[in-house]
Amino acid sequence: MLEQTATSLVDMISSGETTAEYVIEQTIKQIEDTSQIHAFLHVNKGAVQQAKEIDRRIKEGRRVGRLAGIPVSIKDNICTKQYPTTCASRMLDGYTPPYDATVIRRLLDEDAIIIGKTNMDEFAMGLSTEFSAYGPTLNPHNPDIVPGGSSGGSAASVATHTSTISLGSDTGGSVRNPASFCGVVGFKPTYGMISRYGLISYANSIEQIGPMAKSISDISLCMSVIAGPDRNDNTTAGLTSVLFTDTHDVAKNPKVGIVRQMASNDNRIQNVLDKAVERLSAHGCTCEEVSLEMVDYSVAAYYTITSTEAASNLARYDNIRYGYNMDHTGYEYHQYITKARAMFGAEVKRRIIAGGFVPSAGYAGRYFLKALKVKSRLTREIDKMFESYDYLISVTVPILPFRMGEKVDDPVSMFLVDMNTVTANLTGKPAISIPYGMVDGLPVGVQMMANTTEDAKLLQFAQILEEGHTQ
Ligand code: GLN
């Protein structure tokens, strides 16, 4: 039952074929049975009660929402007023926000059940979930391997059927990377498509909340609930609501560009991409190699920009407004702040230090302003590309899911894993990762990008690959 998609579970629950209570009970049991994966930081104890309430309304013939009874898990950097929200950081240990994020309100309005909060890299900085202050999440396909990140708990929970849909956040690949490593679908929408109100900021100029699920139609269903303008987030203002459940006109013979700079050195991974390209060609797409020169500079620009924003966003964690162990007796002001900020993990500290330096007087021209130039040139380049091509394709991650501990002490090799994902963030484009094969028993995902606001079209088009998905 838990292997069902949200689309069919909703039908089964509302038609009386099963009950929300049963689905949620089974889910909680599955969370207990897979607890060694450590996908969750917090499990909702009231979920069964909430499910019973939905069943009661169905029995009484009252209207229920489009996600009635569906177990949805939420990355722990999205604010939930009934459950703790820690960003997997000691700094927010035990913190429960005073309000719900817009996406949470929209899910609850459609009667989704928030089943729990998922593990992540501290403050979403990382791509292996090893930087969680509460211990790593394991890859459900192999416990010695990382699940990807930073939304590793979310991807692992969808892969282990402990949630049918999960919300992650994607600043530089954090939805798509773990989706690829765990073998599920992950979607990073156009910047501004989903409200960030209640998403704890890391690099707010480029990040988006994004759904993960077992099927593309579940992603569309979720988008139809959470996307759209929100007066609490002005970056959503310019985009009219895209109709995610409608059928869209897709080009008859779409042109797909295979991005040369995103090729993998690993032939086994390239083979997965080749198969995807073959399938698209068999469906009448014209697929040809294209070159996006600025991609070579994208990772450097990405880390320069995101560290700068992170240093600024994380300045609020001073152990006065937010904090941990707030006993200040015997401390001078500066000592007290230092003691508190020493609580951040090594990766977060690195970002804060780098982010203080790169935009500073005398260096900004060499680093921060240069990174902004790369961002705008990359955007111009990709916009031009989308004048001639409908979609761009690559593998989601150029390497296989790696071993726990392999990269934790080598930040630069870790950063390079983001090579194929950061472009969509820097340019604001929608991008999806679809599981498309297995190499050595580990999943490999294929990424497709489309032009700004073409999210629904992209989701529809990507179904060609989903249908051809070979395990
Ligand atoms: N790995 C990238 C980083 O550490 C992406 C993280 C994300 O998308 N939140 O910044």
CSV table of C-alpha atoms and ligand atoms in Angstrom, one decimal:
chain,number,residue,atom,x,y,z
A,1,MET,CA,0.0,0.0,0.0
A,2,LEU,CA,2.7,2.5,0.9
A,3,GLU,CA,4.3,2.0,-2.5
A,4,GLN,CA,1.3,3.7,-4.1
A,5,THR,CA,1.6,7.1,-5.6
A,6,ALA,CA,-0.2,10.0,-3.9
A,7,THR,CA,-2.5,10.2,-6.9
A,8,SER,CA,-3.8,6.7,-6.4
A,9,LEU,CA,-3.8,6.8,-2.6
A,10,VAL,CA,-6.0,9.8,-2.6
A,11,ASP,CA,-8.5,7.9,-4.8
A,12,MET,CA,-8.3,4.8,-2.5
A,13,ILE,CA,-8.9,6.9,0.6
A,14,SER,CA,-11.7,9.0,-0.7
A,15,SER,CA,-13.5,6.0,-2.3
A,16,GLY,CA,-13.4,4.1,0.9
A,17,GLU,CA,-11.2,1.4,-0.5
A,18,THR,CA,-8.9,2.1,2.4
A,19,THR,CA,-8.8,4.7,5.2
A,20,ALA,CA,-6.4,7.5,6.0
A,21,GLU,CA,-6.0,6.0,9.4
A,22,TYR,CA,-4.8,2.7,8.0
A,23,VAL,CA,-2.4,4.5,5.6
A,24,ILE,CA,-0.9,6.6,8.4
A,25,GLU,CA,-0.7,3.7,10.8
A,26,GLN,CA,1.3,1.7,8.2
A,27,THR,CA,3.5,4.7,7.5
A,28,ILE,CA,4.4,5.2,11.2
A,29,LYS,CA,5.1,1.5,11.4
A,30,GLN,CA,7.4,1.8,8.4
A,31,ILE,CA,9.2,4.7,10.0
A,32,GLU,CA,9.9,2.5,13.0
A,33,ASP,CA,11.0,-0.4,10.8
A,34,THR,CA,13.4,1.8,8.8
A,35,SER,CA,14.6,4.0,11.7
A,36,GLN,CA,18.3,2.9,11.1
A,37,ILE,CA,18.2,5.0,7.9
A,38,HIS,CA,17.6,8.1,10.1
A,39,ALA,CA,15.5,10.0,7.6
A,40,PHE,CA,13.5,11.8,10.3
A,41,LEU,CA,14.4,14.3,13.0
A,42,HIS,CA,10.9,14.5,14.3
A,43,VAL,CA,7.8,12.3,13.8
A,44,ASN,CA,4.3,13.7,14.2
A,45,LYS,CA,2.7,11.8,17.1
A,46,GLY,CA,-0.7,13.2,16.3
A,47,ALA,CA,-0.8,11.9,12.8
A,48,VAL,CA,-3.1,9.0,13.3
A,49,GLN,CA,-5.6,11.3,15.1
A,50,GLN,CA,-5.5,13.7,12.2
A,51,ALA,CA,-6.1,10.8,9.8
A,52,LYS,CA,-9.1,9.7,11.8
A,53,GLU,CA,-10.6,13.2,11.5
A,54,ILE,CA,-10.2,13.0,7.7
A,55,ASP,CA,-11.9,9.6,7.6
A,56,ARG,CA,-14.7,10.9,9.7
A,57,ARG,CA,-15.3,13.8,7.2
A,58,ILE,CA,-15.2,11.4,4.3
A,59,LYS,CA,-17.8,9.2,6.0
A,60,GLU,CA,-20.1,12.2,6.6
A,61,GLY,CA,-19.9,13.0,2.9
A,62,ARG,CA,-18.1,16.3,3.5
A,63,ARG,CA,-15.6,17.7,1.2
A,64,VAL,CA,-11.9,16.8,1.7
A,65,GLY,CA,-8.8,18.2,0.2
A,66,ARG,CA,-6.8,17.1,-2.8
A,67,LEU,CA,-4.2,15.5,-0.6
A,68,ALA,CA,-6.5,14.0,2.0
A,69,GLY,CA,-4.7,11.5,4.1
A,70,ILE,CA,-1.4,11.6,2.2
A,71,PRO,CA,1.7,11.3,4.4
A,72,VAL,CA,4.0,14.3,3.5
A,73,SER,CA,7.4,14.8,5.1
A,74,ILE,CA,9.0,18.2,5.4
A,75,LYS,CA,12.7,19.2,5.4
A,76,ASP,CA,13.6,20.6,8.8
A,77,ASN,CA,14.3,24.1,7.4
A,78,ILE,CA,10.7,24.7,6.6
A,79,CYS,CA,8.8,26.3,9.5
A,80,THR,CA,6.0,24.2,11.1
A,81,LYS,CA,4.3,25.8,14.1
A,82,GLN,CA,3.3,22.5,15.6
A,83,TYR,CA,6.6,20.7,15.3
A,84,PRO,CA,10.2,21.6,15.9
A,85,THR,CA,12.2,23.1,13.1
A,86,THR,CA,16.0,22.8,13.7
A,87,CYS,CA,17.8,23.1,10.3
A,88,ALA,CA,19.7,20.0,11.8
A,89,SER,CA,21.7,22.5,13.8
A,90,ARG,CA,22.4,22.6,17.6
A,91,MET,CA,21.7,26.3,17.3
A,92,LEU,CA,18.0,25.7,16.8
A,93,ASP,CA,17.8,22.6,19.1
A,94,GLY,CA,14.2,22.4,20.3
A,95,TYR,CA,13.1,25.5,18.4
A,96,THR,CA,9.4,25.6,17.3
A,97,PRO,CA,8.5,28.5,15.0
A,98,PRO,CA,5.6,30.7,15.8
A,99,TYR,CA,4.1,30.3,12.4
A,100,ASP,CA,3.7,27.9,9.5
A,101,ALA,CA,5.4,28.4,6.2
A,102,THR,CA,3.0,29.2,3.3
A,103,VAL,CA,3.7,25.8,1.8
A,104,ILE,CA,2.7,24.1,5.0
A,105,ARG,CA,-0.6,26.1,5.2
A,106,ARG,CA,-1.4,25.1,1.6
A,107,LEU,CA,-0.7,21.4,2.3
A,108,LEU,CA,-2.8,21.5,5.4
A,109,ASP,CA,-5.6,23.2,3.6
A,110,GLU,CA,-5.7,20.2,1.2
A,111,ASP,CA,-5.7,17.8,4.2
A,112,ALA,CA,-2.2,16.4,3.8
A,113,ILE,CA,-0.8,14.8,6.9
A,114,ILE,CA,2.6,16.2,8.0
A,115,ILE,CA,4.1,13.0,9.0
A,116,GLY,CA,7.4,14.3,10.2
A,117,LYS,CA,10.5,16.6,9.7
A,118,THR,CA,13.4,15.2,7.8
A,119,ASN,CA,17.1,15.2,8.3
A,120,MET,CA,19.4,17.5,6.3
A,121,ASP,CA,22.8,19.1,6.2
A,122,GLU,CA,23.1,21.8,8.8
A,123,PHE,CA,21.3,24.9,7.4
A,124,ALA,CA,21.2,23.1,4.0
A,125,MET,CA,24.9,23.5,3.4
A,126,GLY,CA,26.2,20.3,1.9
A,127,LEU,CA,25.2,17.5,-0.4
A,128,SER,CA,25.6,14.3,1.6
A,129,THR,CA,23.5,14.9,4.8
A,130,GLU,CA,26.7,14.1,6.7
A,131,PHE,CA,26.7,17.7,8.1
A,132,SER,CA,23.6,17.2,10.1
A,133,ALA,CA,24.3,17.9,13.8
A,134,TYR,CA,22.1,14.9,14.6
A,135,GLY,CA,24.0,12.3,12.6
A,136,PRO,CA,23.8,11.4,8.9
A,137,THR,CA,21.0,9.8,7.0
A,138,LEU,CA,21.9,6.5,5.2
A,139,ASN,CA,21.2,5.7,1.6
A,140,PRO,CA,18.3,3.3,1.5
A,141,HIS,CA,20.1,1.3,-1.3
A,142,ASN,CA,23.3,0.8,0.7
A,143,PRO,CA,23.9,2.0,4.2
A,144,ASP,CA,27.6,2.7,3.6
A,145,ILE,CA,26.7,5.3,1.0
A,146,VAL,CA,25.5,8.8,1.4
A,147,PRO,CA,21.8,9.6,0.4
A,148,GLY,CA,22.9,12.9,-1.2
A,149,GLY,CA,21.8,16.3,0.2
A,150,SER,CA,21.2,18.6,1.6
A,151,SER,CA,17.6,17.2,1.6
A,152,GLY,CA,18.9,13.7,2.2
A,153,GLY,CA,16.2,12.8,4.8
A,154,SER,CA,13.4,13.8,2.4
A,155,ALA,CA,14.7,11.7,-0.5
A,156,ALA,CA,15.4,8.7,1.8
A,157,SER,CA,11.9,9.0,3.2
A,158,VAL,CA,10.3,8.8,-0.2
A,159,ALA,CA,12.6,5.9,-1.2
A,160,THR,CA,11.7,4.0,2.0
A,161,HIS,CA,7.9,4.7,1.6
A,162,THR,CA,7.8,6.6,4.9
A,163,SER,CA,6.2,9.6,3.0
A,164,THR,CA,4.5,9.7,-0.3
A,165,ILE,CA,5.6,13.2,-1.1
A,166,SER,CA,8.4,15.2,0.6
A,167,LEU,CA,9.3,18.9,0.5
A,168,GLY,CA,13.0,19.8,0.3
A,169,SER,CA,14.8,23.0,-0.6
A,170,ASP,CA,17.1,23.5,-3.5
A,171,THR,CA,19.8,26.2,-3.3
A,172,GLY,CA,22.3,24.5,-5.6
A,173,GLY,CA,20.9,21.0,-6.1
A,174,SER,CA,19.6,20.0,-2.7
A,175,VAL,CA,16.4,18.5,-4.0
A,176,ARG,CA,17.8,17.0,-7.3
A,177,ASN,CA,21.0,15.6,-5.9
A,178,PRO,CA,19.4,13.4,-3.1
A,179,ALA,CA,16.6,12.5,-5.5
A,180,SER,CA,19.2,11.2,-7.9
A,181,PHE,CA,21.2,9.4,-5.2
A,182,CYS,CA,18.1,7.7,-3.7
A,183,GLY,CA,16.2,6.9,-6.9
A,184,VAL,CA,13.2,9.2,-6.6
A,185,VAL,CA,11.9,12.2,-8.7
A,186,GLY,CA,13.0,15.7,-7.5
A,187,PHE,CA,11.9,19.0,-8.9
A,188,LYS,CA,13.4,22.5,-8.5
A,189,PRO,CA,10.8,25.0,-9.8
A,190,THR,CA,11.4,28.4,-11.5
A,191,TYR,CA,12.6,31.0,-8.9
A,192,GLY,CA,9.5,32.6,-7.5
A,193,MET,CA,7.1,29.8,-8.4
A,194,ILE,CA,6.8,28.7,-4.7
A,195,SER,CA,6.6,31.0,-1.8
A,196,ARG,CA,9.7,31.0,0.4
A,197,TYR,CA,7.8,32.5,3.3
A,198,GLY,CA,8.8,30.2,6.3
A,199,LEU,CA,11.8,28.6,4.5
A,200,ILE,CA,14.7,29.4,6.7
A,201,SER,CA,17.0,31.4,4.5
A,202,TYR,CA,20.4,30.1,3.3
A,203,ALA,CA,20.9,31.9,0.0
A,204,ASN,CA,17.5,33.5,-0.6
A,205,SER,CA,18.3,35.1,-4.0
A,206,ILE,CA,18.4,31.7,-5.7
A,207,GLU,CA,16.8,29.0,-3.5
A,208,GLN,CA,13.4,27.4,-3.9
A,209,ILE,CA,11.3,24.8,-2.1
A,210,GLY,CA,10.8,21.8,-4.2
A,211,PRO,CA,8.9,18.5,-4.0
A,212,MET,CA,10.2,14.9,-4.2
A,213,ALA,CA,8.0,12.0,-5.0
A,214,LYS,CA,7.8,8.6,-6.7
A,215,SER,CA,6.2,9.9,-9.9
A,216,ILE,CA,6.1,13.0,-11.9
A,217,SER,CA,2.3,13.2,-11.7
A,218,ASP,CA,2.7,13.4,-7.9
A,219,ILE,CA,5.1,16.3,-8.3
A,220,SER,CA,2.5,18.0,-10.5
A,221,LEU,CA,-0.2,17.3,-7.9
A,222,CYS,CA,2.0,18.8,-5.2
A,223,MET,CA,2.9,21.8,-7.3
A,224,SER,CA,-0.8,22.5,-8.0
A,225,VAL,CA,-1.2,22.8,-4.2
A,226,ILE,CA,1.8,24.7,-3.1
A,227,ALA,CA,2.8,26.9,-6.1
A,228,GLY,CA,1.5,30.4,-6.9
A,229,PRO,CA,1.8,34.0,-5.6
A,230,ASP,CA,1.9,34.8,-1.9
A,231,ARG,CA,1.7,38.2,-0.5
A,232,ASN,CA,4.3,37.2,2.1
A,233,ASP,CA,6.9,36.6,-0.5
A,234,ASN,CA,7.3,39.4,-3.1
A,235,THR,CA,9.5,37.3,-5.3
A,236,THR,CA,6.4,35.2,-6.2
A,237,ALA,CA,4.5,38.3,-7.4
A,238,GLY,CA,5.5,38.4,-11.1
A,239,LEU,CA,4.4,34.9,-11.9
A,240,THR,CA,0.9,34.1,-12.7
A,241,SER,CA,-0.3,30.8,-11.4
A,242,VAL,CA,0.8,28.0,-13.7
A,243,LEU,CA,-1.8,25.3,-14.1
A,244,PHE,CA,0.1,22.2,-13.1
A,245,THR,CA,-2.8,19.7,-13.6
A,246,ASP,CA,-3.7,20.9,-17.1
A,247,THR,CA,-2.3,19.4,-20.3
A,248,HIS,CA,0.0,21.8,-22.1
A,249,ASP,CA,0.9,22.3,-25.7
A,250,VAL,CA,4.3,20.8,-26.1
A,251,ALA,CA,6.3,21.4,-29.2
A,252,LYS,CA,5.7,18.7,-31.8
A,253,ASN,CA,9.4,17.8,-32.3
A,254,PRO,CA,11.1,19.4,-29.3
A,255,LYS,CA,14.7,20.3,-29.6
A,256,VAL,CA,16.8,19.0,-26.7
A,257,GLY,CA,20.4,20.3,-26.0
A,258,ILE,CA,22.8,17.9,-24.3
A,259,VAL,CA,25.1,20.1,-22.3
A,260,ARG,CA,28.7,19.3,-23.1
A,261,GLN,CA,30.1,20.8,-19.9
A,262,MET,CA,27.9,18.6,-17.8
A,263,ALA,CA,29.2,15.3,-19.2
A,264,SER,CA,30.4,12.7,-16.7
A,265,ASN,CA,33.8,11.1,-16.9
A,266,ASP,CA,32.3,7.9,-15.8
A,267,ASN,CA,31.2,5.9,-18.8
A,268,ARG,CA,28.6,3.9,-16.8
A,269,ILE,CA,26.9,7.2,-15.9
A,270,GLN,CA,27.2,8.6,-19.5
A,271,ASN,CA,25.5,5.4,-20.7
A,272,VAL,CA,22.5,6.2,-18.5
A,273,LEU,CA,22.3,9.6,-20.2
A,274,ASP,CA,22.8,8.0,-23.7
A,275,LYS,CA,19.8,5.7,-23.0
A,276,ALA,CA,17.7,8.7,-22.0
A,277,VAL,CA,18.7,10.6,-25.2
A,278,GLU,CA,17.9,7.5,-27.3
A,279,ARG,CA,14.4,7.4,-25.8
A,280,LEU,CA,13.8,11.1,-26.5
A,281,SER,CA,15.0,10.7,-30.1
A,282,ALA,CA,12.7,7.7,-30.5
A,283,HIS,CA,9.9,10.1,-29.4
A,284,GLY,CA,10.7,12.5,-32.2
A,285,CYS,CA,13.0,14.9,-30.3
A,286,THR,CA,16.0,16.3,-32.0
A,287,CYS,CA,18.8,15.9,-29.6
A,288,GLU,CA,22.2,17.5,-30.1
A,289,GLU,CA,25.2,18.5,-28.1
A,290,VAL,CA,25.3,22.1,-27.0
A,291,SER,CA,27.9,24.2,-25.2
A,292,LEU,CA,27.3,26.5,-22.2
A,293,GLU,CA,30.7,28.0,-21.7
A,294,MET,CA,29.9,29.7,-18.4
A,295,VAL,CA,29.0,26.4,-16.7
A,296,ASP,CA,32.7,25.9,-16.1
A,297,TYR,CA,32.6,28.9,-13.7
A,298,SER,CA,29.3,28.1,-12.2
A,299,VAL,CA,30.4,26.2,-9.1
A,300,ALA,CA,32.9,28.9,-8.1
A,301,ALA,CA,30.3,31.7,-8.6
A,302,TYR,CA,27.7,29.7,-6.8
A,303,TYR,CA,29.8,29.2,-3.6
A,304,THR,CA,30.9,32.8,-3.7
A,305,ILE,CA,27.3,34.1,-3.9
A,306,THR,CA,25.8,31.6,-1.5
A,307,SER,CA,28.5,32.0,1.2
A,308,THR,CA,28.0,35.8,1.1
A,309,GLU,CA,24.3,35.4,1.6
A,310,ALA,CA,24.7,32.7,4.2
A,311,ALA,CA,27.1,34.8,6.3
A,312,SER,CA,24.5,37.6,6.3
A,313,ASN,CA,21.5,35.3,6.9
A,314,LEU,CA,23.2,33.5,9.7
A,315,ALA,CA,24.2,36.6,11.6
A,316,ARG,CA,20.9,36.5,13.4
A,317,TYR,CA,21.9,33.3,15.3
A,318,ASP,CA,23.6,35.1,18.2
A,319,ASN,CA,22.0,33.1,21.0
A,320,ILE,CA,20.0,36.1,22.0
A,321,ARG,CA,17.2,36.1,19.4
A,322,TYR,CA,17.6,32.5,18.5
A,323,GLY,CA,19.7,30.1,20.4
A,324,TYR,CA,20.9,27.3,22.4
A,325,ASN,CA,21.8,27.1,26.1
A,326,MET,CA,21.2,30.8,26.7
A,327,ASP,CA,22.8,31.0,30.1
A,328,HIS,CA,25.0,34.1,29.9
A,329,THR,CA,26.1,34.4,33.5
A,330,GLY,CA,29.8,35.2,33.7
A,331,TYR,CA,30.2,36.1,30.1
A,332,GLU,CA,31.3,39.4,28.5
A,333,TYR,CA,29.1,40.3,25.5
A,334,HIS,CA,31.6,39.2,22.8
A,335,GLN,CA,32.6,36.1,24.7
A,336,TYR,CA,29.0,35.1,24.9
A,337,ILE,CA,28.4,35.5,21.2
A,338,THR,CA,31.6,33.6,20.4
A,339,LYS,CA,30.6,30.8,22.7
A,340,ALA,CA,27.2,30.5,21.0
A,341,ARG,CA,28.5,30.7,17.4
A,342,ALA,CA,31.1,28.1,18.2
A,343,MET,CA,28.1,25.7,18.2
A,344,PHE,CA,27.9,25.8,14.4
A,345,GLY,CA,29.3,22.8,12.6
A,346,ALA,CA,32.5,23.0,10.5
A,347,GLU,CA,30.8,23.4,7.2
A,348,VAL,CA,28.6,26.3,8.3
A,349,LYS,CA,31.6,28.0,9.9
A,350,ARG,CA,33.6,27.7,6.7
A,351,ARG,CA,30.7,29.3,4.8
A,352,ILE,CA,30.4,32.2,7.3
A,353,ILE,CA,34.2,32.8,7.2
A,354,ALA,CA,34.3,32.7,3.4
A,355,GLY,CA,31.1,34.8,3.1
A,356,GLY,CA,32.6,37.5,5.3
A,357,PHE,CA,35.7,37.7,3.2
A,358,VAL,CA,34.5,37.5,-0.4
A,359,PRO,CA,32.3,40.7,-0.4
A,360,SER,CA,34.6,42.7,1.8
A,361,ALA,CA,36.2,46.0,0.8
A,362,GLY,CA,39.2,45.5,-1.4
A,363,TYR,CA,38.2,42.0,-2.4
A,364,ALA,CA,34.7,42.3,-3.6
A,365,GLY,CA,35.8,43.1,-7.1
A,366,ARG,CA,37.9,40.0,-7.3
A,367,TYR,CA,35.3,37.7,-5.8
A,368,PHE,CA,31.7,38.7,-5.1
A,369,LEU,CA,31.2,41.1,-7.9
A,370,LYS,CA,32.9,38.8,-10.3
A,371,ALA,CA,30.6,36.0,-9.2
A,372,LEU,CA,27.6,38.2,-9.9
A,373,LYS,CA,29.0,38.8,-13.4
A,374,VAL,CA,29.3,35.1,-14.0
A,375,LYS,CA,25.7,34.7,-12.8
A,376,SER,CA,24.4,37.3,-15.3
A,377,ARG,CA,26.5,36.0,-18.2
A,378,LEU,CA,25.4,32.4,-17.5
A,379,THR,CA,21.8,33.6,-17.5
A,380,ARG,CA,22.3,35.4,-20.8
A,381,GLU,CA,23.9,32.4,-22.3
A,382,ILE,CA,21.2,30.0,-21.2
A,383,ASP,CA,18.4,32.4,-22.2
A,384,LYS,CA,19.9,32.5,-25.7
A,385,MET,CA,20.1,28.7,-25.7
A,386,PHE,CA,16.4,28.5,-24.9
A,387,GLU,CA,15.7,30.6,-28.1
A,388,SER,CA,16.8,27.5,-30.1
A,389,TYR,CA,16.2,24.6,-27.7
A,390,ASP,CA,13.1,23.6,-25.7
A,391,TYR,CA,15.0,21.6,-23.0
A,392,LEU,CA,18.5,20.9,-21.8
A,393,ILE,CA,19.6,17.5,-20.6
A,394,SER,CA,22.5,16.1,-18.6
A,395,VAL,CA,23.0,13.6,-15.8
A,396,THR,CA,21.9,15.1,-12.5
A,397,VAL,CA,25.2,14.3,-10.7
A,398,PRO,CA,28.4,13.5,-12.6
A,399,ILE,CA,29.5,10.9,-10.1
A,400,LEU,CA,27.9,7.9,-8.4
A,401,PRO,CA,26.6,8.2,-4.8
A,402,PHE,CA,29.8,8.1,-2.8
A,403,ARG,CA,30.8,6.4,0.5
A,404,MET,CA,30.1,7.9,3.9
A,405,GLY,CA,33.2,9.9,5.0
A,406,GLU,CA,34.8,10.0,1.6
A,407,LYS,CA,34.5,13.7,1.1
A,408,VAL,CA,33.7,15.3,4.5
A,409,ASP,CA,37.2,16.6,4.9
A,410,ASP,CA,37.6,17.7,1.3
A,411,PRO,CA,35.3,20.7,0.7
A,412,VAL,CA,36.4,21.4,-2.8
A,413,SER,CA,35.8,17.9,-4.1
A,414,MET,CA,32.4,18.0,-2.3
A,415,PHE,CA,31.6,21.4,-4.0
A,416,LEU,CA,32.4,20.0,-7.5
A,417,VAL,CA,29.6,17.4,-7.1
A,418,ASP,CA,27.2,20.3,-7.7
A,419,MET,CA,28.6,20.9,-11.2
A,420,ASN,CA,25.4,20.0,-13.0
A,421,THR,CA,22.8,21.4,-10.6
A,422,VAL,CA,23.9,25.0,-9.7
A,423,THR,CA,23.2,26.4,-13.2
A,424,ALA,CA,19.4,26.1,-12.7
A,425,ASN,CA,19.6,28.0,-9.4
A,426,LEU,CA,22.0,30.7,-10.7
A,427,THR,CA,19.7,31.3,-13.7
A,428,GLY,CA,16.3,30.7,-12.0
A,429,LYS,CA,15.3,27.9,-14.4
A,430,PRO,CA,13.1,24.9,-13.5
A,431,ALA,CA,14.9,21.6,-13.4
A,432,ILE,CA,13.9,18.0,-12.7
A,433,SER,CA,15.8,14.9,-11.7
A,434,ILE,CA,14.3,11.6,-12.9
A,435,PRO,CA,15.7,8.2,-11.8
A,436,TYR,CA,16.9,6.5,-15.0
A,437,GLY,CA,19.1,3.6,-14.2
A,438,MET,CA,21.2,1.7,-11.7
A,439,VAL,CA,25.0,1.4,-11.7
A,440,ASP,CA,26.6,-0.9,-9.2
A,441,GLY,CA,23.3,-1.2,-7.4
A,442,LEU,CA,23.1,2.6,-7.0
A,443,PRO,CA,20.5,4.9,-8.7
A,444,VAL,CA,21.5,7.4,-11.4
A,445,GLY,CA,19.2,10.4,-12.2
A,446,VAL,CA,18.9,12.3,-15.4
A,447,GLN,CA,18.3,16.1,-15.2
A,448,MET,CA,16.2,18.2,-17.6
A,449,MET,CA,15.9,22.0,-17.5
A,450,ALA,CA,13.5,24.2,-19.2
A,451,ASN,CA,13.0,28.0,-19.6
A,452,THR,CA,11.6,30.2,-16.9
A,453,THR,CA,7.9,29.5,-16.0
A,454,GLU,CA,7.8,26.4,-18.3
A,455,ASP,CA,7.6,24.3,-15.2
A,456,ALA,CA,4.4,22.5,-16.0
A,457,LYS,CA,5.5,21.8,-19.6
A,458,LEU,CA,8.8,20.4,-18.3
A,459,LEU,CA,6.9,18.1,-16.0
A,460,GLN,CA,4.7,16.9,-18.8
A,461,PHE,CA,7.6,16.4,-21.2
A,462,ALA,CA,9.7,14.6,-18.6
A,463,GLN,CA,7.1,11.8,-18.5
A,464,ILE,CA,8.5,10.4,-21.7
A,465,LEU,CA,11.6,9.5,-19.6
A,466,GLU,CA,9.6,8.3,-16.7
A,467,GLU,CA,7.8,5.8,-18.9
A,468,GLY,CA,11.1,4.6,-20.2
A,469,HIS,CA,12.7,4.4,-16.8
A,470,THR,CA,14.7,1.1,-16.6
A,471,GLN,CA,15.9,-0.2,-13.3
B,1,GLN,N1,25.7,21.6,-2.0
B,1,GLN,C1,25.2,22.9,-2.2
B,1,GLN,C2,25.6,23.7,-1.0
B,1,GLN,O1,26.1,23.2,-0.1
B,1,GLN,C3,23.7,22.9,-2.4
B,1,GLN,C4,23.0,22.9,-1.1
B,1,GLN,C5,21.5,23.3,-1.3
B,1,GLN,O2,21.0,23.2,-2.5
B,1,GLN,N2,20.8,23.7,-0.3
B,1,GLN,O3,25.4,24.9,-0.9
